[in-house]
Short mmCIF file of C-alpha atoms in Angstrom, two decimals:
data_model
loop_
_atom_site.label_atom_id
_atom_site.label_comp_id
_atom_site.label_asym_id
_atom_site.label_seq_id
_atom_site.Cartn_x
_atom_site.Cartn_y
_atom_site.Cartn_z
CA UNK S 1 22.34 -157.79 -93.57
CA UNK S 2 24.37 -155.26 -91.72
CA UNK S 3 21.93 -152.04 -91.34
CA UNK S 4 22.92 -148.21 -90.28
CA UNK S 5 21.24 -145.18 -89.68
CA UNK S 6 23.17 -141.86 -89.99
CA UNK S 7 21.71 -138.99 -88.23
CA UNK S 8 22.98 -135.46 -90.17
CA UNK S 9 22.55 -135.16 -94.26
CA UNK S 10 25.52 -133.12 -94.73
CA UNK S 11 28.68 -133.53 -96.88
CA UNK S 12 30.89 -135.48 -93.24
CA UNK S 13 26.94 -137.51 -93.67
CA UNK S 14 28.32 -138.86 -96.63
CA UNK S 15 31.89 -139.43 -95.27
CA UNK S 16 30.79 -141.67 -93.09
CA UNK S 17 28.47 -143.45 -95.52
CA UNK S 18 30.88 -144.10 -97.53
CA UNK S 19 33.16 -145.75 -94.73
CA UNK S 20 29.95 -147.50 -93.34
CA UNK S 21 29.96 -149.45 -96.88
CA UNK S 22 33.26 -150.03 -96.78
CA UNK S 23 33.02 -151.50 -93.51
CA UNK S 24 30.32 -154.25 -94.90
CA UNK S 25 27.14 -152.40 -94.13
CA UNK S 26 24.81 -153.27 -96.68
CA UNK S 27 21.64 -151.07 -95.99
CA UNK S 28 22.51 -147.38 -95.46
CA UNK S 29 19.72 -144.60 -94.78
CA UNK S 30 19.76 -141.02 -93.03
CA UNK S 31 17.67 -139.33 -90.56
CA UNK S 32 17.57 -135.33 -91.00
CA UNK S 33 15.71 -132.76 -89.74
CA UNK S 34 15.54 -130.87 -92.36
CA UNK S 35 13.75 -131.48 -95.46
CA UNK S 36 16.23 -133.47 -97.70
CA UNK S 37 15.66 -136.44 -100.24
CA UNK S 38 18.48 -137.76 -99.76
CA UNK S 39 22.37 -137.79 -98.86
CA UNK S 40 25.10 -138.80 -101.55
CA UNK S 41 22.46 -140.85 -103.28
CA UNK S 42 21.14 -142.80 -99.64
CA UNK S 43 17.84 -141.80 -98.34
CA UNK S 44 16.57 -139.18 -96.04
CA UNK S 45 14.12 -141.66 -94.40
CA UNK S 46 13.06 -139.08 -91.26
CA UNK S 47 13.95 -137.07 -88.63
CA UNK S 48 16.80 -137.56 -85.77
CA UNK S 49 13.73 -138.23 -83.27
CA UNK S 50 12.73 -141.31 -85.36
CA UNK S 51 15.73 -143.29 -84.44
CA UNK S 52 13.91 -144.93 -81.54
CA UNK S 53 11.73 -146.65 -84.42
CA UNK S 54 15.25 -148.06 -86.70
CA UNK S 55 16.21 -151.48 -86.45
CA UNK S 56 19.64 -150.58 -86.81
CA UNK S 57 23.11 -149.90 -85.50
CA UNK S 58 23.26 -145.95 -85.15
CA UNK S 59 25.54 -142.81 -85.91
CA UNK S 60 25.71 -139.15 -85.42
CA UNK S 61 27.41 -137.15 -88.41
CA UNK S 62 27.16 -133.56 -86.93
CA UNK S 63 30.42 -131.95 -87.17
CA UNK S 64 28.87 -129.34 -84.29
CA UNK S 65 29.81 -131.12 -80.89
CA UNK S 66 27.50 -129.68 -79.09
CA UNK S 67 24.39 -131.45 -81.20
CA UNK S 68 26.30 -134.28 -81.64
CA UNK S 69 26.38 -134.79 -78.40
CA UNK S 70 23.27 -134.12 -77.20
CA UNK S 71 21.91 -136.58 -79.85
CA UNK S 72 23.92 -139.50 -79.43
CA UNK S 73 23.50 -139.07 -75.16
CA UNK S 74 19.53 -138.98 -76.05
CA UNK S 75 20.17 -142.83 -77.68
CA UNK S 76 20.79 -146.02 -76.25
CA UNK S 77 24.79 -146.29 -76.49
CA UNK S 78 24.24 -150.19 -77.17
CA UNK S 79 22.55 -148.94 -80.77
CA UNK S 80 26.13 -146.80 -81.76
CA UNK S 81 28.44 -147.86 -84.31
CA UNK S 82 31.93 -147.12 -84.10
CA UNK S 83 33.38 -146.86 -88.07
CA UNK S 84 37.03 -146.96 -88.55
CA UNK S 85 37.87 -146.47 -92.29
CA UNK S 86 39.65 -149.30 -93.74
CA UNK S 87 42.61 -147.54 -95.28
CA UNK S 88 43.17 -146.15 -91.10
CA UNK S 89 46.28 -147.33 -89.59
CA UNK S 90 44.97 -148.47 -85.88
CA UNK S 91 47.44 -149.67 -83.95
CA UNK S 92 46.39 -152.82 -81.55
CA UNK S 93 44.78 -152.32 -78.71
CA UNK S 94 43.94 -148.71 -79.40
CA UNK S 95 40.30 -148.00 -77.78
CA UNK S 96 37.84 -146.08 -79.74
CA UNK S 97 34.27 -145.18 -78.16
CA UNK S 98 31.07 -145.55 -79.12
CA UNK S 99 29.56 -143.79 -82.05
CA UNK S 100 33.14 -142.30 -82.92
CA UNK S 101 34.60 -142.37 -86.54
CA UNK S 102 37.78 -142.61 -87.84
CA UNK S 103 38.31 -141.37 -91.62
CA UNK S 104 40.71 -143.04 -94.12
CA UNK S 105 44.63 -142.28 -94.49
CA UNK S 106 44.58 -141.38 -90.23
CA UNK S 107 47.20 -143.25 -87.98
CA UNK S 108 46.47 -143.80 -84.45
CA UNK S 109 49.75 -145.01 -82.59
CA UNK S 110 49.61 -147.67 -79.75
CA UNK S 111 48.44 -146.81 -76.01
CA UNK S 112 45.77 -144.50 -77.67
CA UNK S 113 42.33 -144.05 -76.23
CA UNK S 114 39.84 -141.95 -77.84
CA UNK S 115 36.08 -141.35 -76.45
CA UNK S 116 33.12 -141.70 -77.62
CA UNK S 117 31.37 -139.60 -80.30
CA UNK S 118 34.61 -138.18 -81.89
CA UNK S 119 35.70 -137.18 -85.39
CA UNK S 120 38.87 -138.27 -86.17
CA UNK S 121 39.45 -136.83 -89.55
CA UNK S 122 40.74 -137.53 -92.91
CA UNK S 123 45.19 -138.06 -92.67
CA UNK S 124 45.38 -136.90 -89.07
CA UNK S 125 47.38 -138.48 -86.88
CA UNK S 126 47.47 -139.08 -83.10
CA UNK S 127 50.69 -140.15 -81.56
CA UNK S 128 51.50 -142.85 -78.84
CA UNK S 129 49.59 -142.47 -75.24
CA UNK S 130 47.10 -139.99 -76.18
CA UNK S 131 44.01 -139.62 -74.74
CA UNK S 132 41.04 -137.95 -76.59
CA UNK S 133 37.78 -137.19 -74.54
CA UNK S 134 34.20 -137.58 -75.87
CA UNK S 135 32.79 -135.56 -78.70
CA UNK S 136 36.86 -134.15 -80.03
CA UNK S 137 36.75 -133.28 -83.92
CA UNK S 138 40.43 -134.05 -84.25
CA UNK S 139 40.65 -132.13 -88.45
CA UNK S 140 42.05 -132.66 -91.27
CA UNK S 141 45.87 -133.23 -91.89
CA UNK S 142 45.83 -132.28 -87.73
CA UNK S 143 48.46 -134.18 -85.40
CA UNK S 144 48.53 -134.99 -81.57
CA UNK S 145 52.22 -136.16 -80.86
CA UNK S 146 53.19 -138.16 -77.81
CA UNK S 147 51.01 -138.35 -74.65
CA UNK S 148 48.88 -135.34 -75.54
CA UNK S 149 45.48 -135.37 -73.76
CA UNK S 150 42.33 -133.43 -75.34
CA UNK S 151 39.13 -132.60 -73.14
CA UNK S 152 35.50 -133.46 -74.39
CA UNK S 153 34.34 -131.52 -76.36
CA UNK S 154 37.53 -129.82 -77.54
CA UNK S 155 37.68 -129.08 -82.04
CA UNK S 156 41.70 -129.43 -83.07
CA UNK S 157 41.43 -127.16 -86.44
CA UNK S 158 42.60 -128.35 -89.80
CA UNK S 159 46.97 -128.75 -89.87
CA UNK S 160 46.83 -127.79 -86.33
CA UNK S 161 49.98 -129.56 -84.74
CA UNK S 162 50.26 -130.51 -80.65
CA UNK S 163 53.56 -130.72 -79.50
CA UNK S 164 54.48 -134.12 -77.19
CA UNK S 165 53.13 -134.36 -73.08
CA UNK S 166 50.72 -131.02 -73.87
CA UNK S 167 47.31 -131.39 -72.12
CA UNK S 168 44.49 -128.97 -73.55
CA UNK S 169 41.20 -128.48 -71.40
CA UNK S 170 37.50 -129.19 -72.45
CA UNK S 171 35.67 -126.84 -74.87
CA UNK S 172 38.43 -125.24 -76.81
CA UNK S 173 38.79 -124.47 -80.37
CA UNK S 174 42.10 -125.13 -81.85
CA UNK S 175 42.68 -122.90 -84.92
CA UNK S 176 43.42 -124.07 -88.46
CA UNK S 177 47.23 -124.51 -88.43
CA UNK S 178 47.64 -123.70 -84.84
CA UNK S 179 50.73 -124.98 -83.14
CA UNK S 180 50.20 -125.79 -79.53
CA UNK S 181 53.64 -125.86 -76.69
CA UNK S 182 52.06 -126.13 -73.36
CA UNK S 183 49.23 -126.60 -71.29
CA UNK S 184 46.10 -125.07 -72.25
CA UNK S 185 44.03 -124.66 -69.23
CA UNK S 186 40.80 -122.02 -69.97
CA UNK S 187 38.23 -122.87 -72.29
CA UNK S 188 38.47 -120.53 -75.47
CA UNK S 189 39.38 -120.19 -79.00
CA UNK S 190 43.28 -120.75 -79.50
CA UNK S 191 45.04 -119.50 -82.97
CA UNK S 192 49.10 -118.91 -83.74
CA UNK S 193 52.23 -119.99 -83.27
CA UNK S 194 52.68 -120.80 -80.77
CA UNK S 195 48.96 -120.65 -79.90
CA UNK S 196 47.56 -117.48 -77.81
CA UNK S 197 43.60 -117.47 -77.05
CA UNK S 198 41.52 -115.00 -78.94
CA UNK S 199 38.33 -115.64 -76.93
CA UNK S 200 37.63 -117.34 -74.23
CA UNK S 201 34.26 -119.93 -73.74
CA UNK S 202 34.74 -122.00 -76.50
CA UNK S 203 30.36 -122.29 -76.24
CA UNK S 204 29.90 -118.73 -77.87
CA UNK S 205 31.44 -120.16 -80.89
CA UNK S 206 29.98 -121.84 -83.84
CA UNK S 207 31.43 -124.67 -84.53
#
C-alpha cells in the first residue's frame, strides 16, 4: 500500500491528489493548519507539524514558495515524493528534485534539470537544457525555451514565455503573459513585453 501525506488543503492540494492516485498511491490524507475536514473528498488528518508522526512518503502543496519551502527544508528529504502526472511528456534522463510536481499535459525536453520543491504546472513546457532551481512555480500554459536557467525561488506567471539562452535571477516574479529577451539580473516583479520590472524584491510580494 503506497501511502502520502499532502501538506496544504487548497484547490493545487487537490491537484496533486489527484496525480498522487494516478501515480498508484492508494492511501491519500492532508495535513492543514487550518481547520478543514477535508480536501477534494481526502481527509484533513492534522496539522503540517504532525508530519514527523506519518508513516508516509511526503508533499508540500503551497503554491507560496516561501512556505513551501520552509516546510519541506523542516522534513527529512528521504520522506518527499516527487509526482509527475502521467499524461506529462518527460523526456529521459530529465532530473526532477525532491518533493517537486509535475502536472498533466506539461513537456519537459531532454538535458532538463529541475530542483527540488517546484511546481511545474498544468501544459507548460520547458525546452531542452534548462535548468530550474528549487522552489520555481513554472504556471500554467508558461514556456522556458532552450537553455533558459531560473533561480530558486523564482514564480514564471501564467502564458509567460522565455525566449532561448535567457538566465533570470532568484526571487523574481514573472507576470502573467510576460515575455522575457535577456538576462534578468535584480530580484523584482517583471511584467510586459518585453518584460520591464515594476518592483524590485520579489519578498514584498504575495505570492
Amino acid at each position: 500500500m503506497k501511502k502520502l501525506v499532502i501538506i496544504g488543503a487548497s484547490g493545487h492540494g487537490k491537484v496533486v491528489a489527484d496525480i498522487a492516485k494516478k501515480s498508484g498511491y492508494t492511501e491519500i490524507a492532508f495535513l492543514d493548519d487550518e481547520s478543514i475536514a477535508d480536501c477534494g473528498g481526502y481527509p484533513v488528518v492534522g496539522r503540517s507539524t504532525d508530519v514527523a508522526n506519518m508513516d508516509a512518503d511526503v508533499i508540500v502543496a503551497i503554491g507560496n514558495a516561501e512556505i513551501r519551502e520552509r516546510i519541506q527544508e523542516s522534513i527529512d528529504e528521504s520522506w518527499m515524493a516527487t509526482l509527475i502526472h502521467p499524461d506529462a511528456v518527460v523526456a529521459e534522463g530529465v532530473q526532477i528534485g525532491a518533493g517537486s510536481v509535475v502536472m498533466a499535459g506539461t513537456v519537459i525536453n531532454p538535458g532538463v534539470r529541475i530542483g527540488r520543491g517546484c511546481i511545474v504546472n498544468t501544459s507548460s513546457s520547458i525546452d531542452h537544457d534548462c535548468i530550474v532551481g528549487d522552489y520555481v512555480h513554472v504556471s500554467v500554459g508558461s514556456h522556458l525555451c532552450g537553455t533558459v536557467a531560473v533561480g530558486d525561488g523564482t514564480w514564471i506567471g501564467a502564458g509567460a514565455t522565455v525566449s532561448n539562452n535567457v538566465s533570470i535571477c532568484s526571487d523574481c516574479v514573472i507576470g502573467t503573459g510576460t515575455v522575457v529577451i535577456k538576462d534578468i539580473e535584480t530580484a523584482g516583479t517583471y511584467i510586459g513585453v518585453p518584460a520591464e520590472i515594476i518592483k524590485k524584491d520579489r519578498r514584498e510580494n504575495k505570492f
